[in-house]
Amino acid sequence: MANKERRNRPDPSQLLTQIEEDEQRKKRGKLKIFFGSSAGVGKTYAMLQEAHRRRAEGIDVVAGIIETHQRPETMQLLEGLPQLPRLEVDHRGVKVSEFDLDEALKRKPAILLVDEFAHTNAPGCRHPKRWQDVEELLKAGVDVYTTINVQHLESLNDVVESITGIPVREMVPDSMFDEANDVVLVDIPPDELLNRLRDGKVYIAEGANERAIQNFFKKTNLLSLRELALRRTADYVDADTDDQRRREGLSTPNIAGDRIMICIGPDRFASKLVRTGKRLAAALKAPWVAVYVETPDADSQNLRIRHHIQQVLQSAEKNGAEIVNLQGTKIGEELIEYAHNKGITKIIIGKPVKPFWKKAFGGELTDFILAESGDIDVYVVTTPAPALLSQNFNQKKMPFSFPEIRVSDYIFAIAIVAAGTAFGYFLRPMLSNSDVIMVFLVGAMIAAAWLGRWPAMLYSVLSVACFNYFFVEPLFTFNVYDSSYWLTFAVMFFACFVISSQAAKLREQMLFSRRRERETQMFYRLTKQLSVARDEKVMARDLESCISEALQAQTNIWYPDEKGSLAMRVGSIVEDQIKEETAAQWCFDHQEPAGLGTNTMPSALHYCLPIIGTRSVLGVLGVLPMSGKEAFLVDQVVMLKTFAGLLASALERLRAAEVAEKTNLLVEKEKLRNTLLSSVSHDLKSPLSTIAGAIDALLEETPKNPLLVSVRHEATRLTKIINNLLDITRIEGGQIQLNMQPYYPAEIIGIAIEACRETLKKHKLSLHVKDNMPLVKMDGLLMGQLIQNLLENAAIHTPAGAEINIQADIVDGAFRLVVSDNGPGIPPGQEKEIFRKFATFSRGDRPKGTGLGLAICQAIMAAHQGSIRAENKPEGGCSFIVELPASLTVSEAS
Amino acid sequence: MTPRKTNIVIIEDEPEITRFLEASLIKQGYGVKTASDARTGIKISSAHPPDLVILDLGLPDMDGKDVIKSFREWSSMPIIVLSARGQDSEKVAALELGADDYLTKPFSTPELLARVKVALRHTMRKENTEEQKYSFKALKVDLLKRQVLVKGKEVSLTPTEYDLLAALARKEGQVVTQTELLHTVWGKNSGEQDHYLRIYVQKLRQKIGDDPLHPQYIFTEPGVGYRLMSTD
């Protein structure tokens, strides 16, 4: 048993993740969700009651936005809660009141109530969805209470729709729900709910379809929704239990080793695949991957389809999937190879409804996967009819269109047919009809290779028609005498079709690889340019030209100043500069993309991408598509991210070089000065000792000679200056190793006083040294010198008779010494300056002192990791406050 | 004055310092010989053993510590070392190798002369063992009777405190290194218990009425040790 326990212990890396998560959580606000099966169960009411309870506990609870729907009970409950003003947004001439995110962030309450989690914000708000507002609040450390109905959860969306038959468009990603700190299920039996509905206690949106409401609030529906809500809550509790068990070191009942892959394709059940993947992954507690294979084929290159796929991939990522973008010509092979390489155990794939002829020629991807999957489980997902309907809104936005039509291509196709016909017609005497067919087939190849698939199709049809018209009896009619020609036409059309589609495929592949090659070349060129660029502006210009060439877009690059606001911009100017800058700043602060095509300020013109270096965000790359408001596609975004990455590394290299250069210069300067100082002072020192010695000898003979006394005095002063110079070069040059020993502060102060006895003769010294101070570790010699310097400094800068005060004490465990005087004080604003080398301030008529004493003090304190500062006293004079770190105080030794 | 002239050897490479040291010492009636490097210094001293050596620690040809070692092989004469600023660890090493006292450059002539006098007095005391009494200002220590008097009143010290005071008194006027004090009082295995020393010195100071802020008897030499003041 004991053995088993041990085995169940969580492994260290898991614990580390746990700790990291906990850290994150500590900073992050807590989310509490009041969850219900449908409108009218009383979620808002429950939330408000809870809010009042917390408020009674003295917690700062603020109502961010509450939809009371004019219900008296709810309105009554809202009384007594402080409310945030709403944000009035002008939307197409109609004033809409929305939740004011900025106000909430400014107010920063402990708990904020935000009703209706799934609400869609009016255009012009920072985020399109309210749950994104909540996300930002949580990131800012605000606790949020919110409400949501089961039909708004993304993964249950189609289930709810199949129950009620009513599409729901406002969705919240399940991850928000699953990561909530608390979920409170607000539940009432369906009969009671129906009663409330009858009493008019349930809010129904104005203008809602009467029949739809009746359809929705059917008892069977309500029962199903209730079951769904209960089950979803149970799932949440289950996950929470697992989490708790993990926290307590019990292993989770994990079905090990599963990896799920969903295959996203250019079909309409991509979103359903995501939801299925998410649910399966959650049930198995397995990681999942959303894979998209980009092919050179026309569908895959269609802008709108790619856009749709990008959205699907984003939603998968939001729900916890890893996003993988593969490139290749054969989707099935790429998928299978990836699955085998990455140890995927379950594949989820859609069952596309292909037209029969496509099936006949193209083969079925699902069949291929089933055949090649080996030991991987394959789940095939279909889309029931109602769900297809629910995609209508999607479809409206992006009808499956043909690729852009270039009329010239079709004219060329017609021209080739004409040329082939003319050639055959004039050489008719020499050619048989089968030769003419050959000519047309060659034309088909040419058309496909030059013009692409659809012009080649046109060519195929036209060539058959022309052949019939110009070469088959009766000539110049579409009639045929010999009915065997119908077979010829069919074979000819088929041959043209096959040739043209194969040639077109080749052409597409060629274009595809040419595009890849161009991209590679571009990256290569940019890398080279950036590596030689010598300043940020040049780098920005290099990138700008690259992006404008690759994406037909304008570029703005913002660089931050020291305070982290984006001060410098390189690039073109756009109209609403403030909005763009706000988006860029948000992007910089949150290290996430913002602006066009994102969830943050999508109304901005730029797509803003943070330029993330190894340690910090170095700036923001803003890209503005010239075509207007069309967002960038997946591969374009990937390309932009690569650009940003290249710029980031180039910028970091630049910054590192700058810093290195600066430090080098500083070091060199300092070295030079120190060498100079020490050599000068050495050269001065020896003659000075001689002078001093000689005068001492002379003074023995005539002790009272005033000339000799003053020469001796000056010699001492000079010696002191030189010693100071030497000291500071030694301390700053790091040539001194502290000799840390425990001392009673009083003995060190005693030494300094003794050493300054002569200097302080004319001053009044008052001592306030606390008795029985503990031992403090320090370099006694240097600390003695520090105190001596401070005393001398005070003596020099105060008139004779002035009072010098030494105060020593242990404050919060740290030794603290204050040397103060009642002299003229320090010139205001110079409190820091005076510690600089050679900073003498003539506080009288001429500079006194060497200008080094205080610099030495500072160097000594720096070596001790202590602090020294000067301040003027309000009653006049100044004090120097020295503090050693508390760690140096020796606790009362036994 | 002793009948025989007291001889001093100065080993110092800076001629200016040598010159004024020589002048000052000669004036006091000492016999002086000088050497500008260690080898010459050792040669002169071994030919005619002097009564005291003044040795600069920063000589060009030999490490000052090695010079002390070579002197201590054959002589116990007092050695006063001269050290430059920043040679603190050298200085302590020199003292531990047997140097008697030290002076940090720049020093004043009276300071040097006082140290020389104290050092020479200790040599004489070693020869004349009766003199086992220390007296300075109001403090009197009788090393034979193990008696300590302050202003004529007997002060009762714990054995450790007394040992400490006695160790300082035996070398009155001269610096005693921390290691030496620890070894003499707590024995060779006392290790580096610097804070014991500080605590006992503190207690001793309290009992003999010596204020660390204004010391009269026991002076702290930071990083080196303690010195008990004496006349001169």
XYZ file of N, CA, C and O in Angstrom, chain B residues 80-133:
216
model
N 59.737 46.768 14.006
C 58.581 47.627 13.744
C 58.401 47.690 12.229
O 59.354 48.012 11.513
N 57.205 47.314 11.765
C 57.018 47.341 10.310
C 56.302 48.611 9.883
O 55.480 49.163 10.618
N 56.701 49.095 8.704
C 56.045 50.244 8.100
C 55.204 49.719 6.935
O 55.706 48.982 6.096
N 53.939 50.058 6.934
C 53.106 49.551 5.834
C 52.402 50.703 5.143
O 52.115 51.726 5.758
N 52.143 50.515 3.861
C 51.386 51.517 3.110
C 49.902 51.257 3.334
O 49.509 50.193 3.791
N 49.094 52.249 2.992
C 47.639 52.049 3.099
C 47.217 50.930 2.157
O 47.742 50.792 1.067
N 46.291 50.147 2.624
C 45.794 49.081 1.769
C 46.578 47.806 1.920
O 46.269 46.808 1.314
N 47.626 47.856 2.755
C 48.396 46.619 2.984
C 47.978 45.987 4.303
O 48.790 45.374 4.985
N 46.710 46.151 4.656
C 46.266 45.754 5.983
C 46.493 44.283 6.270
O 46.932 43.904 7.349
N 46.207 43.456 5.268
C 46.349 42.025 5.537
C 47.827 41.649 5.667
O 48.203 40.810 6.485
N 48.664 42.321 4.886
C 50.123 42.124 4.974
C 50.612 42.426 6.393
O 51.401 41.697 6.975
N 50.092 43.540 6.874
C 50.463 44.063 8.180
C 50.133 43.034 9.266
O 50.983 42.713 10.114
N 48.900 42.492 9.217
C 48.490 41.513 10.225
C 49.366 40.267 10.114
O 49.833 39.727 11.122
N 49.641 39.863 8.876
C 50.497 38.687 8.678
C 51.866 38.926 9.282
O 52.426 38.054 9.951
N 52.375 40.148 9.078
C 53.695 40.484 9.617
C 53.689 40.391 11.133
O 54.612 39.832 11.744
N 52.618 40.918 11.733
C 52.540 40.879 13.200
C 52.474 39.437 13.687
O 53.097 39.067 14.687
N 51.725 38.622 12.950
C 51.582 37.239 13.385
C 52.875 36.451 13.197
O 53.117 35.457 13.885
N 53.722 36.905 12.280
C 55.009 36.228 12.082
C 56.039 36.673 13.103
O 57.147 36.166 13.138
N 55.681 37.661 13.919
C 56.599 38.033 14.982
C 57.033 39.481 14.978
O 57.854 39.890 15.810
N 56.531 40.307 14.099
C 56.826 41.725 14.174
C 56.182 42.263 15.449
O 55.178 41.728 15.913
N 56.764 43.294 16.047
C 56.291 43.751 17.341
C 55.233 44.832 17.239
O 54.361 44.939 18.086
N 55.354 45.664 16.211
C 54.401 46.761 16.101
C 54.397 47.237 14.662
O 55.215 46.792 13.856
N 53.466 48.125 14.358
C 53.427 48.591 12.987
C 53.073 50.056 12.951
O 52.527 50.614 13.905
N 53.404 50.686 11.878
C 52.983 52.064 11.630
C 52.512 52.138 10.191
O 53.120 51.566 9.295
N 51.395 52.827 9.998
C 50.900 52.972 8.640
C 51.378 54.309 8.090
O 51.270 55.337 8.754
N 51.935 54.273 6.873
C 52.388 55.514 6.249
C 51.178 56.339 5.829
O 50.196 55.770 5.370
N 51.146 57.612 5.885
C 52.212 58.436 6.486
C 52.055 58.489 8.007
O 50.961 58.476 8.508
N 53.169 58.546 8.672
C 53.121 58.623 10.138
C 53.954 59.827 10.551
O 54.753 60.343 9.770
N 53.765 60.234 11.767
C 54.559 61.383 12.207
C 55.764 60.882 12.999
O 55.745 59.776 13.531
N 56.804 61.689 13.006
C 58.034 61.292 13.679
C 57.799 60.994 15.168
O 58.261 59.958 15.649
N 57.083 61.861 15.899
C 56.856 61.551 17.314
C 56.210 60.184 17.512
O 56.588 59.448 18.433
N 55.292 59.852 16.596
C 54.629 58.556 16.688
C 55.659 57.428 16.610
O 55.653 56.495 17.400
N 56.544 57.557 15.623
C 57.542 56.518 15.410
C 58.456 56.401 16.624
O 58.730 55.303 17.113
N 58.874 57.569 17.137
C 59.816 57.540 18.254
C 59.184 56.877 19.469
O 59.837 56.094 20.170
N 57.884 57.153 19.679
C 57.193 56.533 20.808
C 57.172 55.023 20.664
O 57.441 54.279 21.619
N 56.867 54.550 19.451
C 56.818 53.100 19.226
C 58.186 52.453 19.453
O 58.280 51.367 19.995
N 59.223 53.159 19.003
C 60.575 52.638 19.180
C 60.880 52.500 20.665
O 61.367 51.467 21.124
N 60.526 53.530 21.411
C 60.800 53.513 22.856
C 60.080 52.354 23.531
O 60.685 51.610 24.315
N 58.777 52.208 23.217
C 57.992 51.131 23.829
C 58.609 49.782 23.497
O 58.797 48.930 24.370
N 58.982 49.605 22.254
C 59.540 48.324 21.829
C 60.838 48.022 22.579
O 61.046 46.891 23.045
N 61.678 49.040 22.700
C 62.947 48.810 23.377
C 62.729 48.512 24.861
O 63.426 47.692 25.444
N 61.704 49.175 25.454
C 61.432 48.942 26.873
C 61.029 47.477 27.091
O 61.390 46.855 28.054
N 60.242 46.938 26.134
C 59.831 45.544 26.274
C 61.015 44.594 26.241
O 61.033 43.616 26.984
N 62.024 44.892 25.430
C 63.219 44.044 25.406
C 63.880 44.062 26.767
O 64.288 43.021 27.281
N 63.941 45.263 27.337
C 64.599 45.381 28.626
C 63.830 44.608 29.687
O 64.398 43.930 30.513
N 62.471 44.673 29.572
C 61.660 43.976 30.575
C 61.868 42.473 30.480
O 61.892 41.773 31.473
N 62.011 41.979 29.253
C 62.231 40.547 29.103
C 63.492 40.122 29.836
O 63.557 39.065 30.449
N 64.483 41.052 29.782
C 65.729 40.708 30.467
C 65.559 40.851 31.970
O 66.134 40.132 32.763
N 64.732 41.794 32.395
C 64.591 42.079 33.799
C 63.175 41.700 34.223
O 62.265 42.504 34.257
N 62.983 40.401 34.552
C 61.639 39.859 34.712
C 60.890 40.377 35.935
O 59.703 40.099 36.089
N 61.531 41.103 36.815
C 60.816 41.578 38.005
C 59.699 42.563 37.653
O 58.684 42.619 38.315
N 59.953 43.304 36.608
C 58.993 44.357 36.288
C 57.710 43.766 35.715
O 57.561 43.623 34.519
N 56.815 43.377 36.566
C 55.582 42.722 36.145
C 54.382 43.577 36.505
O 53.337 43.072 36.876
N 54.562 44.862 36.444
C 53.460 45.747 36.804
C 53.149 46.686 35.656
O 54.046 47.168 34.986
